[in-house]
Short mmCIF file of C-alpha atoms in Angstrom, two decimals:
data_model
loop_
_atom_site.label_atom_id
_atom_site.label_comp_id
_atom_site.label_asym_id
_atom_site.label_seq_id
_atom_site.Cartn_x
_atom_site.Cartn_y
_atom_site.Cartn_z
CA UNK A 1459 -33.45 -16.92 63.00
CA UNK A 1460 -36.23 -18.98 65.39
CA UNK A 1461 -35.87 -21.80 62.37
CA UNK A 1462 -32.39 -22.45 63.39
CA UNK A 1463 -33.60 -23.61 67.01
CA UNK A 1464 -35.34 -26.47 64.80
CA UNK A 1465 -31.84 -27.83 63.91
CA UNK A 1466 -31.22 -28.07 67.68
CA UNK A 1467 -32.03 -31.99 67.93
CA UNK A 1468 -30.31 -32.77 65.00
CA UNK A 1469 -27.30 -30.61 66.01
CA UNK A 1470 -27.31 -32.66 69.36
CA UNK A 1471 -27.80 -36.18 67.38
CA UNK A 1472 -24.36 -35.23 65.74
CA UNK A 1473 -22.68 -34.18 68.87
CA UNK A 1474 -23.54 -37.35 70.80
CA UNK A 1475 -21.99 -39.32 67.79
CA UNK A 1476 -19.52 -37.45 66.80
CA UNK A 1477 -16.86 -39.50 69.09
CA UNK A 1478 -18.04 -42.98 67.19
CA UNK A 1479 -15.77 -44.43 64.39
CA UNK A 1480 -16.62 -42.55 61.06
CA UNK A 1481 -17.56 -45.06 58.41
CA UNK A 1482 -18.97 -44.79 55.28
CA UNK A 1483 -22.82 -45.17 56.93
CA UNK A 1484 -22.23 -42.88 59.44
CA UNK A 1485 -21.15 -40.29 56.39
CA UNK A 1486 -23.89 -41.34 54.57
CA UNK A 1487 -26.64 -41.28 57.04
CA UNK A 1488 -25.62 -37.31 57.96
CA UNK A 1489 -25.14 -36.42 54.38
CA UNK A 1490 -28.81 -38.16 54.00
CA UNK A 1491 -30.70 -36.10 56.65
CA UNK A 1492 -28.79 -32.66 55.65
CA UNK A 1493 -30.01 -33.40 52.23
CA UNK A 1494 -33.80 -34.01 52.91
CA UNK A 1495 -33.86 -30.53 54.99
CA UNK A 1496 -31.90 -28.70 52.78
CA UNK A 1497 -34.68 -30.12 49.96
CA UNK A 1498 -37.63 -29.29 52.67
CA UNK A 1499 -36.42 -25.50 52.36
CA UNK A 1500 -36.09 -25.70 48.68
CA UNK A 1501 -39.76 -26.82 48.61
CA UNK A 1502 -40.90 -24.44 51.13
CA UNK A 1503 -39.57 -21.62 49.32
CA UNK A 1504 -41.07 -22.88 45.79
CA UNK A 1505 -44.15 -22.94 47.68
CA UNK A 1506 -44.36 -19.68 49.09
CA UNK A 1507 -43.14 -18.03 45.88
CA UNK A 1508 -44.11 -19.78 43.33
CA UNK A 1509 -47.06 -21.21 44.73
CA UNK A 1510 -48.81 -18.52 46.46
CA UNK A 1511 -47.99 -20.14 49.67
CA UNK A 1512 -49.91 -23.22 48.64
CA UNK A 1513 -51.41 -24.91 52.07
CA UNK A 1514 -49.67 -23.01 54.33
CA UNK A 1515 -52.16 -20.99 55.71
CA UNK A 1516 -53.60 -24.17 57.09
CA UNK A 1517 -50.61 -25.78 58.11
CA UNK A 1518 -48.92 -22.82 59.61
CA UNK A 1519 -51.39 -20.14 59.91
CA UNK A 1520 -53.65 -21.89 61.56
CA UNK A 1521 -51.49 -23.74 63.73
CA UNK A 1522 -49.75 -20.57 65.12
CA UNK A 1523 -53.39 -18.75 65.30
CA UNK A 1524 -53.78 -21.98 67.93
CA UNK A 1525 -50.49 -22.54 69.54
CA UNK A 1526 -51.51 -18.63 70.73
CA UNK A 1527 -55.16 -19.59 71.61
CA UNK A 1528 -56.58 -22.51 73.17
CA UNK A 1529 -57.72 -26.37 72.82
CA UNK A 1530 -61.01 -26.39 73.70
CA UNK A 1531 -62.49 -27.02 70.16
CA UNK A 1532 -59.80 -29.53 69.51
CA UNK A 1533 -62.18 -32.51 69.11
CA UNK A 1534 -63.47 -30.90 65.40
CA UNK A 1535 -59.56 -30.49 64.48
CA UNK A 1536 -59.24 -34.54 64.46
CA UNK A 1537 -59.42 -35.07 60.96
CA UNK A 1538 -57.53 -34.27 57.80
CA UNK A 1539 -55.74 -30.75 57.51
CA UNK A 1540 -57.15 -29.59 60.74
CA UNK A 1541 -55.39 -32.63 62.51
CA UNK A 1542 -51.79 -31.55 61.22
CA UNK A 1543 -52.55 -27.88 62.21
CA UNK A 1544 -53.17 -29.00 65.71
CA UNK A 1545 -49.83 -31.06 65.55
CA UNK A 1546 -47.96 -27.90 64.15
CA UNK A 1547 -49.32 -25.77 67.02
CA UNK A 1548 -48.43 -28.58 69.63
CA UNK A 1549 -44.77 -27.96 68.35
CA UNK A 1550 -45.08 -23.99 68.24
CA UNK A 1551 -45.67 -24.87 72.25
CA UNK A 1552 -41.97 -25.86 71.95
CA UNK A 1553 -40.15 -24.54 69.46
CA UNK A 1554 -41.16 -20.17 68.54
CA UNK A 1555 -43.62 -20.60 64.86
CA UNK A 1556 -41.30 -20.44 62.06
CA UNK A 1557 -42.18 -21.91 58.46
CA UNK A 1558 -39.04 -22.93 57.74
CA UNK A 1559 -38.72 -24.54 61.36
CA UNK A 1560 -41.75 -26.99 60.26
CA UNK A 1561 -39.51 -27.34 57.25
CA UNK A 1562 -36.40 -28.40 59.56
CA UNK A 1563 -39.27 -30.90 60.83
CA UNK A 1564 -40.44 -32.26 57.67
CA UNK A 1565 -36.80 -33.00 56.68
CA UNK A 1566 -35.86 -34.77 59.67
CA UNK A 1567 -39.67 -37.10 59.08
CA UNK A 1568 -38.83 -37.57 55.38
CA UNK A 1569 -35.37 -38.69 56.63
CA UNK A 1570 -36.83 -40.71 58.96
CA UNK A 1571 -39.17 -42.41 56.45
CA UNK A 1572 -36.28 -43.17 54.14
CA UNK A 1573 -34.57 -44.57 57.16
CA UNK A 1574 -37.28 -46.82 58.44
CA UNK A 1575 -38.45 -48.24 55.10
CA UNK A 1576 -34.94 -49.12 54.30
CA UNK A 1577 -34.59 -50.95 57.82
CA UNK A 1578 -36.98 -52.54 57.30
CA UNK A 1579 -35.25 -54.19 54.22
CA UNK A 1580 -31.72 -55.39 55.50
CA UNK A 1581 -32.18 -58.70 56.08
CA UNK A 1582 -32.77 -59.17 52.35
CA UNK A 1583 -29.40 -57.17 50.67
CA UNK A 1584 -26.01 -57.96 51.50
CA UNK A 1585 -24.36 -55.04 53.06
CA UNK A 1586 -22.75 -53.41 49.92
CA UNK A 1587 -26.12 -53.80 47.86
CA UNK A 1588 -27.90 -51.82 51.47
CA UNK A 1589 -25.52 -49.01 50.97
CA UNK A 1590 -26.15 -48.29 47.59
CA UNK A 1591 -30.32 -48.26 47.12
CA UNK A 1592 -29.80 -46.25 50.60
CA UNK A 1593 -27.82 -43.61 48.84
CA UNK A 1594 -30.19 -43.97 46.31
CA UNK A 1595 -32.89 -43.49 48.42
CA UNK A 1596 -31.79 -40.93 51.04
CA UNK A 1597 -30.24 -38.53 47.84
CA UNK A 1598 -32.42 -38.22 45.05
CA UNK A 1599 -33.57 -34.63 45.12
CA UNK A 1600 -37.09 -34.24 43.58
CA UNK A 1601 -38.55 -37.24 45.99
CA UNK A 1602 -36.47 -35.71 48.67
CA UNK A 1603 -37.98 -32.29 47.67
CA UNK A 1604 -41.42 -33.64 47.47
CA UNK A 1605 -41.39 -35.57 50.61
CA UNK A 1606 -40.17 -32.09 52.39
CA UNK A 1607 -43.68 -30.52 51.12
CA UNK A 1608 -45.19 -29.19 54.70
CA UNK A 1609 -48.76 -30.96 55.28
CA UNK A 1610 -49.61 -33.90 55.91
CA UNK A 1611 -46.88 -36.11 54.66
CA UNK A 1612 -44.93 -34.75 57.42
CA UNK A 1613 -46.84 -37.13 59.55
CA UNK A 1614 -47.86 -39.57 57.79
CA UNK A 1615 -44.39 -40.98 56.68
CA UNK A 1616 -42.60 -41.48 59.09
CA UNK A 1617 -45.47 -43.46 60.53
CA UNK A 1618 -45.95 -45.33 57.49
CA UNK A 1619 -41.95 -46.13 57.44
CA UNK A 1620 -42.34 -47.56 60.54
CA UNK A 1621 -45.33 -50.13 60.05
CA UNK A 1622 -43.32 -51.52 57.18
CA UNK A 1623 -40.29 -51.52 59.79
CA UNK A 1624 -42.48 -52.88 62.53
CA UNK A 1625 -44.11 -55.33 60.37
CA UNK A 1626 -40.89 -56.56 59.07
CA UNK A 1627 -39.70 -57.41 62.70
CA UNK A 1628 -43.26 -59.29 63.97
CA UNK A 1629 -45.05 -60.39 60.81
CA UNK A 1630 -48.29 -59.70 62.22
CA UNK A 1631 -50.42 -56.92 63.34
CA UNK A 1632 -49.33 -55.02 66.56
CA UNK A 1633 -51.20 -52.74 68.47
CA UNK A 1634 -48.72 -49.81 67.37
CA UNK A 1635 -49.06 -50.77 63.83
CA UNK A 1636 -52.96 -50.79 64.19
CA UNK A 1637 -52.62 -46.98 65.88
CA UNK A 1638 -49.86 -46.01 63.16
CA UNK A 1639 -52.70 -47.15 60.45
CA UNK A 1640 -54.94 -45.13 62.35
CA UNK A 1641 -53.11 -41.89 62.23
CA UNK A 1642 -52.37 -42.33 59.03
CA UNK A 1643 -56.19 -42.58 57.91
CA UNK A 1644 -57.25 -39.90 59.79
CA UNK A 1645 -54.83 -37.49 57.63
CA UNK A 1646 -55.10 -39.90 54.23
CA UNK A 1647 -57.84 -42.29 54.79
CA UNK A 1648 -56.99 -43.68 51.25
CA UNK A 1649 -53.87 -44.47 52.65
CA UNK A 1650 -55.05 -45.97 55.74
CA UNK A 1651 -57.45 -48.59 53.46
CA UNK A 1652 -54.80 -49.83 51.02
CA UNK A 1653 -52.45 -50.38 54.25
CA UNK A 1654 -55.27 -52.36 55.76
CA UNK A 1655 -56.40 -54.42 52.69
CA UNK A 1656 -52.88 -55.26 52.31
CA UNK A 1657 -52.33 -56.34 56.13
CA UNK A 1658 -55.07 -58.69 55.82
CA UNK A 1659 -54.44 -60.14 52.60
CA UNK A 1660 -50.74 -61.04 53.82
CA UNK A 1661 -52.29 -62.63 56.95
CA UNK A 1662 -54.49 -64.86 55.01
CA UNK A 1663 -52.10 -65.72 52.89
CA UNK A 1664 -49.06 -66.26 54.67
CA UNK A 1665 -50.84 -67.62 58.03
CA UNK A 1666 -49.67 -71.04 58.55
CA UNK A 1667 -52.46 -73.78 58.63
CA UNK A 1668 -51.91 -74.26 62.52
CA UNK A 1669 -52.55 -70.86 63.23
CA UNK A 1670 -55.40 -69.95 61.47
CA UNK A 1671 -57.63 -69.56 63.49
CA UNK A 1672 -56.21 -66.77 65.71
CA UNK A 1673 -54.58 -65.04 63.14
CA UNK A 1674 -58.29 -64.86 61.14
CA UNK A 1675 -59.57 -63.94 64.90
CA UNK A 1676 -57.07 -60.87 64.51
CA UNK A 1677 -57.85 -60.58 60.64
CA UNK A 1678 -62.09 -60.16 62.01
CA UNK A 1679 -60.82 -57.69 64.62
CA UNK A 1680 -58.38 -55.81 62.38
CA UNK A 1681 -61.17 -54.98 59.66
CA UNK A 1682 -63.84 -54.64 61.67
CA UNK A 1683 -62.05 -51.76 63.45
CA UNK A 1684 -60.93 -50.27 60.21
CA UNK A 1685 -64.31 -50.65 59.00
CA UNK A 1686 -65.68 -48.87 61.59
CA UNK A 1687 -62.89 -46.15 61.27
CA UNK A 1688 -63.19 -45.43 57.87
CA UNK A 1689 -65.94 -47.28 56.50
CA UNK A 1690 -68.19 -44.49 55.96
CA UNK A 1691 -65.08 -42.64 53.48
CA UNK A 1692 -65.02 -45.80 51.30
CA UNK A 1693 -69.17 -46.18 50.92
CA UNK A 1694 -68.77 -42.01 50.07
CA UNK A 1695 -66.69 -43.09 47.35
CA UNK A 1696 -68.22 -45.94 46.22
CA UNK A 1697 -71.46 -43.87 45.80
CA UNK A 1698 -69.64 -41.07 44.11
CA UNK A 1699 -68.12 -43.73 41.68
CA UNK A 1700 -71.50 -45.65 41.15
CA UNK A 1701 -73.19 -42.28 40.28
CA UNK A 1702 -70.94 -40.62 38.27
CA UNK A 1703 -68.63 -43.42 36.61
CA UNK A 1704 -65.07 -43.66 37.66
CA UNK A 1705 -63.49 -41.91 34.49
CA UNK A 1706 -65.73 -38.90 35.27
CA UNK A 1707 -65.00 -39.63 39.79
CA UNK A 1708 -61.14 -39.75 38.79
CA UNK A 1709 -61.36 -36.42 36.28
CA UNK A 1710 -63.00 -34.46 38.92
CA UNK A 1711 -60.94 -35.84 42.09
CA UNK A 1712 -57.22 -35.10 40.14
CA UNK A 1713 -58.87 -31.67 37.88
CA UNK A 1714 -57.38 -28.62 38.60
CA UNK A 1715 -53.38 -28.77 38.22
CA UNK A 1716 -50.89 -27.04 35.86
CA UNK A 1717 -49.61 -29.83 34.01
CA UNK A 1718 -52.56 -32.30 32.98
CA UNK A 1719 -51.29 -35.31 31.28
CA UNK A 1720 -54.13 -37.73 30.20
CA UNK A 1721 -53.68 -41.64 31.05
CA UNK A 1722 -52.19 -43.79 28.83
CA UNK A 1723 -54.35 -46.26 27.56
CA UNK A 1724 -55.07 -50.00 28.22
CA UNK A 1725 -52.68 -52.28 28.41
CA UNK A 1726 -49.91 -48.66 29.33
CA UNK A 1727 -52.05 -47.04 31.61
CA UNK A 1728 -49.59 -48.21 34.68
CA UNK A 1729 -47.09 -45.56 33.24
CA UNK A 1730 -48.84 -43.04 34.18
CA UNK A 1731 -46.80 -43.38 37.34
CA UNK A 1732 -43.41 -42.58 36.25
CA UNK A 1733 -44.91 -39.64 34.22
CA UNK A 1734 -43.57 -36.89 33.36
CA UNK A 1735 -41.55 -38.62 30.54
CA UNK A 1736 -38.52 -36.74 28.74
CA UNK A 1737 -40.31 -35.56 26.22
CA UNK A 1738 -43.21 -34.12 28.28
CA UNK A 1739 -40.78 -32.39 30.31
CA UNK A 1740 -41.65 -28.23 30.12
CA UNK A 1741 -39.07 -26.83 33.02
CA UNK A 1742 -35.93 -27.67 34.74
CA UNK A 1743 -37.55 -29.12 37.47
CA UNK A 1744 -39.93 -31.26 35.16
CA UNK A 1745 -36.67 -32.50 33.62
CA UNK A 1746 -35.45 -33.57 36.36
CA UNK A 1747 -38.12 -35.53 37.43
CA UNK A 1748 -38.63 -37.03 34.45
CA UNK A 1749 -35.21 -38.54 34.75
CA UNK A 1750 -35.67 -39.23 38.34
CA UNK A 1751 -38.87 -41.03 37.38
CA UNK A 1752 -36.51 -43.21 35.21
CA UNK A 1753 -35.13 -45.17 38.49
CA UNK A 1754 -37.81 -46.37 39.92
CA UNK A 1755 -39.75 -47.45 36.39
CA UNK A 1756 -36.45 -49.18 35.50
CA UNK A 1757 -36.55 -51.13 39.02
CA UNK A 1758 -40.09 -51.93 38.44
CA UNK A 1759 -39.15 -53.63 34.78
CA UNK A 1760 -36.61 -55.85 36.59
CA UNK A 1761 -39.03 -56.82 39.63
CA UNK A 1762 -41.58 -57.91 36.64
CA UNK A 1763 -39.14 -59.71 34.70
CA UNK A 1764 -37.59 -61.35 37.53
CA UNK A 1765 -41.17 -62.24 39.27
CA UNK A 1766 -42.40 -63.88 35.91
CA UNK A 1767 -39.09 -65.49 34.86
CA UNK A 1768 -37.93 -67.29 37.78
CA UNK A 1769 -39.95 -69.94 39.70
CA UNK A 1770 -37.48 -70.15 42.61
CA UNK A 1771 -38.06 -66.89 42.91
CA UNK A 1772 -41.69 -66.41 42.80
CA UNK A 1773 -41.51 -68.90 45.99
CA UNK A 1774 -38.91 -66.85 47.94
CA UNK A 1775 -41.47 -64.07 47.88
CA UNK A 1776 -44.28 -65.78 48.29
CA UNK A 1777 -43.12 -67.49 51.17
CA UNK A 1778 -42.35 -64.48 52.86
CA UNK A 1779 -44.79 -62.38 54.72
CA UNK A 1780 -43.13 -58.89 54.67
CA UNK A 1781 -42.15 -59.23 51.08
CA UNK A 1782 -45.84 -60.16 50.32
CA UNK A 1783 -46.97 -57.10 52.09
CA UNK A 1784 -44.53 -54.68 50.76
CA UNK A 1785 -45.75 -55.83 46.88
CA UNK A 1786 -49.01 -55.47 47.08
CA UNK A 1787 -48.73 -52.43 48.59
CA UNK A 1788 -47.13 -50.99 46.03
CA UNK A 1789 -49.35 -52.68 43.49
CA UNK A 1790 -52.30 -51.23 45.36
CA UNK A 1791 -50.86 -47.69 44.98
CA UNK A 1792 -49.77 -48.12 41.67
CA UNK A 1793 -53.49 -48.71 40.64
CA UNK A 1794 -55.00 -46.21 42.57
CA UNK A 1795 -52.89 -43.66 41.09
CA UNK A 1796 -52.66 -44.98 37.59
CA UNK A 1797 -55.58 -42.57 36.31
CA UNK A 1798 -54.03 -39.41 38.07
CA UNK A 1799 -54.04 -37.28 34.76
CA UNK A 1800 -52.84 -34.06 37.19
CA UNK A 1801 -48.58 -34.82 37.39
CA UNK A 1802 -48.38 -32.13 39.95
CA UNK A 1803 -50.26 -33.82 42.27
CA UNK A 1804 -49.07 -37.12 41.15
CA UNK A 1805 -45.66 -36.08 42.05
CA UNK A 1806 -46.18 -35.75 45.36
CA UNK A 1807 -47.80 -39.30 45.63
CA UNK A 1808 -45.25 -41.02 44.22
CA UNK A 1809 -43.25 -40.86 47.73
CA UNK A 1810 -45.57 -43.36 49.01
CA UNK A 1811 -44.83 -46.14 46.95
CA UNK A 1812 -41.47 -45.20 45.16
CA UNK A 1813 -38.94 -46.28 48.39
CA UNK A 1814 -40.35 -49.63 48.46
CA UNK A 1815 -40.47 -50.23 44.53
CA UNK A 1816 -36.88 -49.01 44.46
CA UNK A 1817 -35.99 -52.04 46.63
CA UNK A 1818 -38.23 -54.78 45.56
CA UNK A 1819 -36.54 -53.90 42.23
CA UNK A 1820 -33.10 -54.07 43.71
CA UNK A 1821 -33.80 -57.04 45.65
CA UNK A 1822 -34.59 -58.72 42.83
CA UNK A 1823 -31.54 -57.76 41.38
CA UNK A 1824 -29.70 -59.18 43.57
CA UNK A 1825 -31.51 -62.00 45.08
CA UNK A 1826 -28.98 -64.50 42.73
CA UNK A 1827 -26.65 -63.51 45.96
CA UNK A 1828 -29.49 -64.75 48.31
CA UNK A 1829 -30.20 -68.22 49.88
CA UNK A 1830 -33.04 -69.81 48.88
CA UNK A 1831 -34.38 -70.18 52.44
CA UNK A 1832 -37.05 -67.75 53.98
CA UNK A 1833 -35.71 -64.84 56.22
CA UNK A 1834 -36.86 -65.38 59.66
CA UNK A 1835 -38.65 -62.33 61.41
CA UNK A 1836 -35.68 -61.53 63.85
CA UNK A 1837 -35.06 -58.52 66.04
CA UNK A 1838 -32.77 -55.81 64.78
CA UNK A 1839 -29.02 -56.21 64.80
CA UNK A 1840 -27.86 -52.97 66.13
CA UNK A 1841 -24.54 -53.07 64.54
CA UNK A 1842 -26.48 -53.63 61.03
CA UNK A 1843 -25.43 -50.26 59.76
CA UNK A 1844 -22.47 -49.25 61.86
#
């Protein structure tokens, strides 16, 4: 029963809107968030039956042993697993421990993921073509089950839908953005890296020629910090790669799962993404997924085709900062995962990079309906999804 006391802010959220207009957002929006935590307690329940309770005693054992204890070793909890047991127990200060209260949690942050990457989008889809990838987005049920998964991700993407949302508005590197890339590597440094390659890359190339010279003065700042943040992660790995050969690095980082599916090979090894494939399908969940997976490979066909077949459109994204940065992103995950040969764990990193795939492929789709001029960084319209 403590769980339901997790439901209390959402509960309140409705109550303080419940004397606005209903439209079909509004409808949508609600529907959306009761989905993801209904999907968060699906997950949590696979996990702790099915999985043998999976990470759990980390991310809740731990955090209650501390939530009843004290802080004063707190410093060696900032990193990784320990740092999202400390953030559990600094909730369990608030709310009694409950497992399926941090599953109320994780709902609400996959929600809020969904809802800040597709934000950060609206300037480029007219208003009918928002409201359907967002019902895409905010309803399919394995990434909304797999983004519910309690750990790290619970952190970790909300913050990550906000520096696309935050990047959209500024085009440039704030000091939140730099601390949300921060958090983010010290749960997923991996994560963390391909963020900050991909910052700096869309600063160099979308800086115009009159600015350069700050913007590379942020560009030294911005990597020199992340170097110094997580540069001794990416020499580990570089090393480990060097000595051991990345097909042997990759078989040894991704060994270990139930359903091991070998990479395709060259020039099809980018599929390994949107694997597990109909016929490799072994459950009703797998299934599912496999025709879940269909979406966003489908979206990705069209982004290609469109990208390589139209010139004026090539510019329209080049020209644009945030679009920039949202595709290589996405290419940059796309590659580091296209060797994962373990789908389980695959699965669960496809929530990173699916949302934004999903609407570079629909905004391709539809960008016949667009203006050929750039979309100005402007601030938010609040009315944009009333």
């Amino acid at each position: 029963m403590s769980s339901l006391l997790y439901l209390f802010p959402v509960i309140s959220w409705l109550a303080l809107n419940a004397h606005k207009k209903l439209t079909r957002w509004r409808v949508l929006l609600v529907l959306g968030l009761l989905a993801k935590i209904v999907l968060a307690y699906l997950m949590t329940y696979l996990v702790i039956n099915k999985y043998d309770f999976g990470d759990l005693p980390t991310y809740y054992t731990l955090a209650k042993e501390l939530a009843a204890g004290d802080y004063s070793d707190w410093v060696s909890l900032m990193w990784g697993s320990y740092l999202v047991a400390l953030a559990n127990s600094l909730i369990f200060q608030l709310f009694p421990p409950s497992i399926y209260g941090l599953a109320t949690f994780t709902g609400i942050s996959s929600f809020l993921y969904c809802y800040f990457t597709i934000r950060s989008f609206d300037n480029y889809f007219s208003k009918p073509d928002l409201f359907n990838v967002a019902a895409l987005l905010l309803l399919m049920p394995v990434f909304g089950a797999q983004s519910g998964y309690i750990g790290k991700e619970t952190y970790i993407l909300p913050l990550l839908g906000y520096v696309f949302f935050a990047f959209r508005i500024h085009q440039r590197i704030t000091v939140w953005v730099a601390m949300s890339v921060l958090a983010i590597g010290m749960m997923r440094p991996y994560q963390a890296i391909a963020l900050i390659a991909t910052l700096l890359f869309t600063l160099v190339i979308a800086t115009p020629r009159k600015k350069r010279l700050k913007s590379y003065t942020v560009i030294l700042l911005f990597a020199s910090l992340g170097f110094i943040a997580f540069g001794s992660y990416l020499i580990t790995h570089i090393e480990l790669v060097t000595e051991f050969g990345a097909t042997q690095f990759l078989a040894d980082t991704y060994a270990g799962g139930n359903l091991m599916l070998d990479p395709f090979p060259q020039p099809f090894t980018i599929l390994q993404n949107f694997r597990p494939f109909f016929w490799e399908a072994h459950n009703l969940m797998a299934i599912v997924a496999s025709a879940e997976n269909m979406i966003p490979l489908a979206f990705a066909s069209i982004f290609t085709l469109v990208f390589f077949g139209s010139r004026n459109f090539r510019l329209h994204l080049l020209s644009n900062p945030f679009l920039v940065f949202a595709s290589v992103y996405v290419i940059l995950n796309l590659l580091m995962f296209m060797y994962n040969s373990n789908i389980g764990d695959l699965a669960r990193r496809h929530i990173y990079y699916y949302p934004q795939l999903i609407l570079l492929g629909y905004f391709s789709l539809s960008a016949r309906k667009l203006s050929n001029k750039q979309h100005p960084a402007s601030p938010i319209d609040p009315k944009a999804l009333a």
